[in-house]
Amino acid sequence: MEKTLPFTKKQMTSIMKRYPTPFYIYDEKAIRANARRLVREFAWNEGFKEYFAVKALPNPYILKILKEEGFGVDCSSLTELLLAQAVGFKKEEIMFTSNDTPAKEFIKAKKLGAIINLDDISHIEFLEENAGFPELVCFRFNPGKLKKGNEIIGKPEESKYGLKKDQLFKAYELMKQKGIKRFGLHTMVASNELDPEYFVKTADLLFDLVVELSEKLGIRLEFINIGGGIGIAYKPGQNAVDLSKVSKGIKKSYQQKIVRNHLDPIKIFMENGRVITGPYGYLVSSVLHKKNTYKEYIGLDASIADLVRVALVPEAYHEITVLGKERLLGDHLYDVTGSLCTNLDKFAIDRKLPPVDIGDIAVIHNTGAHGHAMSFNYNGKLRCAELLLTKEGKAELIRRAETPDDYFATLDFNRSWRSI
Ligand SMILES: *Cc1c(COP(=O)(O)O)cnc(C)c1O
């Protein structure tokens, strides 16, 4: 079964006349519709906000679209904060969820008036000394053995993030003594998780803590942030997470735990990346070579330097469509490779595809998150361009491809290569 693409071969061929492959292209219309769907599902919760995890797709044009849809941003580094600032995100539209944080990043987050989410009890003093406290402070909870691990992020008790429960209580107590009056609570225990129940249970766990924090310390939480990690259907046969199920489950728990204990209103925040843009981005590449040795190979002009997750994540799978051959039988078995000098450079192994020819256009699906963001310069590969397929159906360049000048920009060295 082929997924439908937002462009035809004819359109793509015309786009490629202006922008040579490889490039990423993002579907604005689909991103907006998806963003609206999420906001609509949680409309019952006044103050609900999705803070898009910038690391998933750190392109300011995309961030601007998401801002227009009412999203905030979740940043974890200085440059991500600068991106947020450049797009015009203000104060508490920015969540700063970092770990092992350098002082200058706390200073910048504080200056921007962002919500600062602390990853450890020792960061209280570090923050106070280096930046001073913001008005609203949040802590990241690590539930340890209370919560069963999710496949990618692993067991909470083996994860580097967050405070243990006893530390969490001490941390809020300390902040209260220091005069902080506004609090939030965060956890993130999943990555690419497809079970809606998982997110309901995460909210459940945080609501229980909200009740306990109120009883034991007398503090009112303003929000809970259940993190990101909602998965997408990369593989055929997988289903997208039913957001309505997630919302309904959380609503039920909210009524039982928060409303019943007179602790409402509490805002629900999320910081998803993948589920927001992942399914609506495509890596477009041309077939350069075919090779037949012990196996049959298709060589693309893209490589894992453009999409490292295929080599990094053991279970990674991305559908590939050969444009114009959607209706042909997938009766050939190929390894689909790039040109890096490592055998890890494979987009697919033993993939059934229609017969592929040199010059064909291969579209790699579900690459709108953690795709271009993770691209790198190994083997002197230059990062590829990013295009936006606008809601009017036009292709706009939102990040040009790198050139050798970009590669040499950090080197104070002669440019004799220019004359060759
Ligand atoms: C990576 C990350 C996210 C986003 O994860 P997705 O799987 O893209 O939803 C959100 N919050 C934090 C703290 C993260 O590290």
Coordinates of N, CA, C and O and ligand atoms in Angstrom, one line a residue, residues 53 55 74 97 140 188 191 228-230 271-274 370, ligand 1:
A53 N 9.0 20.8 20.0 CA 10.4 20.5 20.3 C 11.3 21.0 19.2 O 11.3 20.3 18.1
K55 N 14.3 20.9 18.4 CA 15.3 20.0 17.9 C 14.8 19.1 16.8 O 15.6 18.7 15.9
D74 N 9.8 24.4 22.6 CA 10.6 23.8 23.6 C 12.1 23.8 23.2 O 12.4 23.2 22.1
T97 N 13.8 23.3 28.4 CA 14.0 21.9 29.0 C 15.3 21.4 28.6 O 15.5 21.0 27.4
R140 N 11.8 18.5 36.2 CA 11.6 17.3 35.4 C 11.7 16.1 36.4 O 12.7 15.9 37.0
M188 N 9.2 13.3 30.9 CA 9.3 12.9 29.5 C 9.9 11.5 29.6 O 11.0 11.3 29.9
S191 N 9.6 7.9 23.8 CA 10.1 8.4 22.5 C 9.5 7.5 21.4 O 9.6 6.2 21.5
G228 N 7.1 15.0 25.2 CA 6.8 14.7 23.8 C 6.8 13.2 23.7 O 6.4 12.5 24.6
G229 N 7.3 12.7 22.6 CA 7.4 11.3 22.4 C 6.3 10.6 21.7 O 6.3 9.3 21.6
I230 N 5.3 11.3 21.3 CA 4.2 10.6 20.6 C 4.8 10.1 19.3 O 5.4 10.8 18.5
E271 N 5.3 18.7 24.7 CA 6.4 19.2 23.9 C 6.8 18.2 22.9 O 7.9 17.6 22.9
N272 N 5.9 17.9 22.0 CA 6.1 16.9 20.9 C 6.9 17.6 19.8 O 6.8 18.8 19.5
G273 N 7.7 16.7 19.1 CA 8.4 17.1 17.9 C 7.9 16.3 16.8 O 7.2 16.7 15.9
R274 N 8.3 15.0 16.9 CA 8.0 14.0 15.8 C 6.6 14.0 15.3 O 6.4 14.1 14.1
H370 N 13.5 15.1 13.1 CA 14.8 14.4 13.4 C 15.4 13.9 12.1 O 16.0 12.8 12.0
Ligands
LIG1 C1 13.4 15.1 22.1 C2 12.6 15.8 23.1 C3 11.3 16.1 22.8 C4 10.6 15.7 21.5 O1 10.6 14.4 21.3 P1 9.7 13.8 20.1 O2 10.0 12.3 20.1 O3 10.2 14.4 18.8 O4 8.3 14.1 20.4 C5 10.5 16.8 23.8 N1 11.1 17.1 25.0 C6 12.3 16.8 25.3 C7 12.9 17.2 26.6 C8 13.1 16.1 24.4 O5 14.4 15.8 24.7

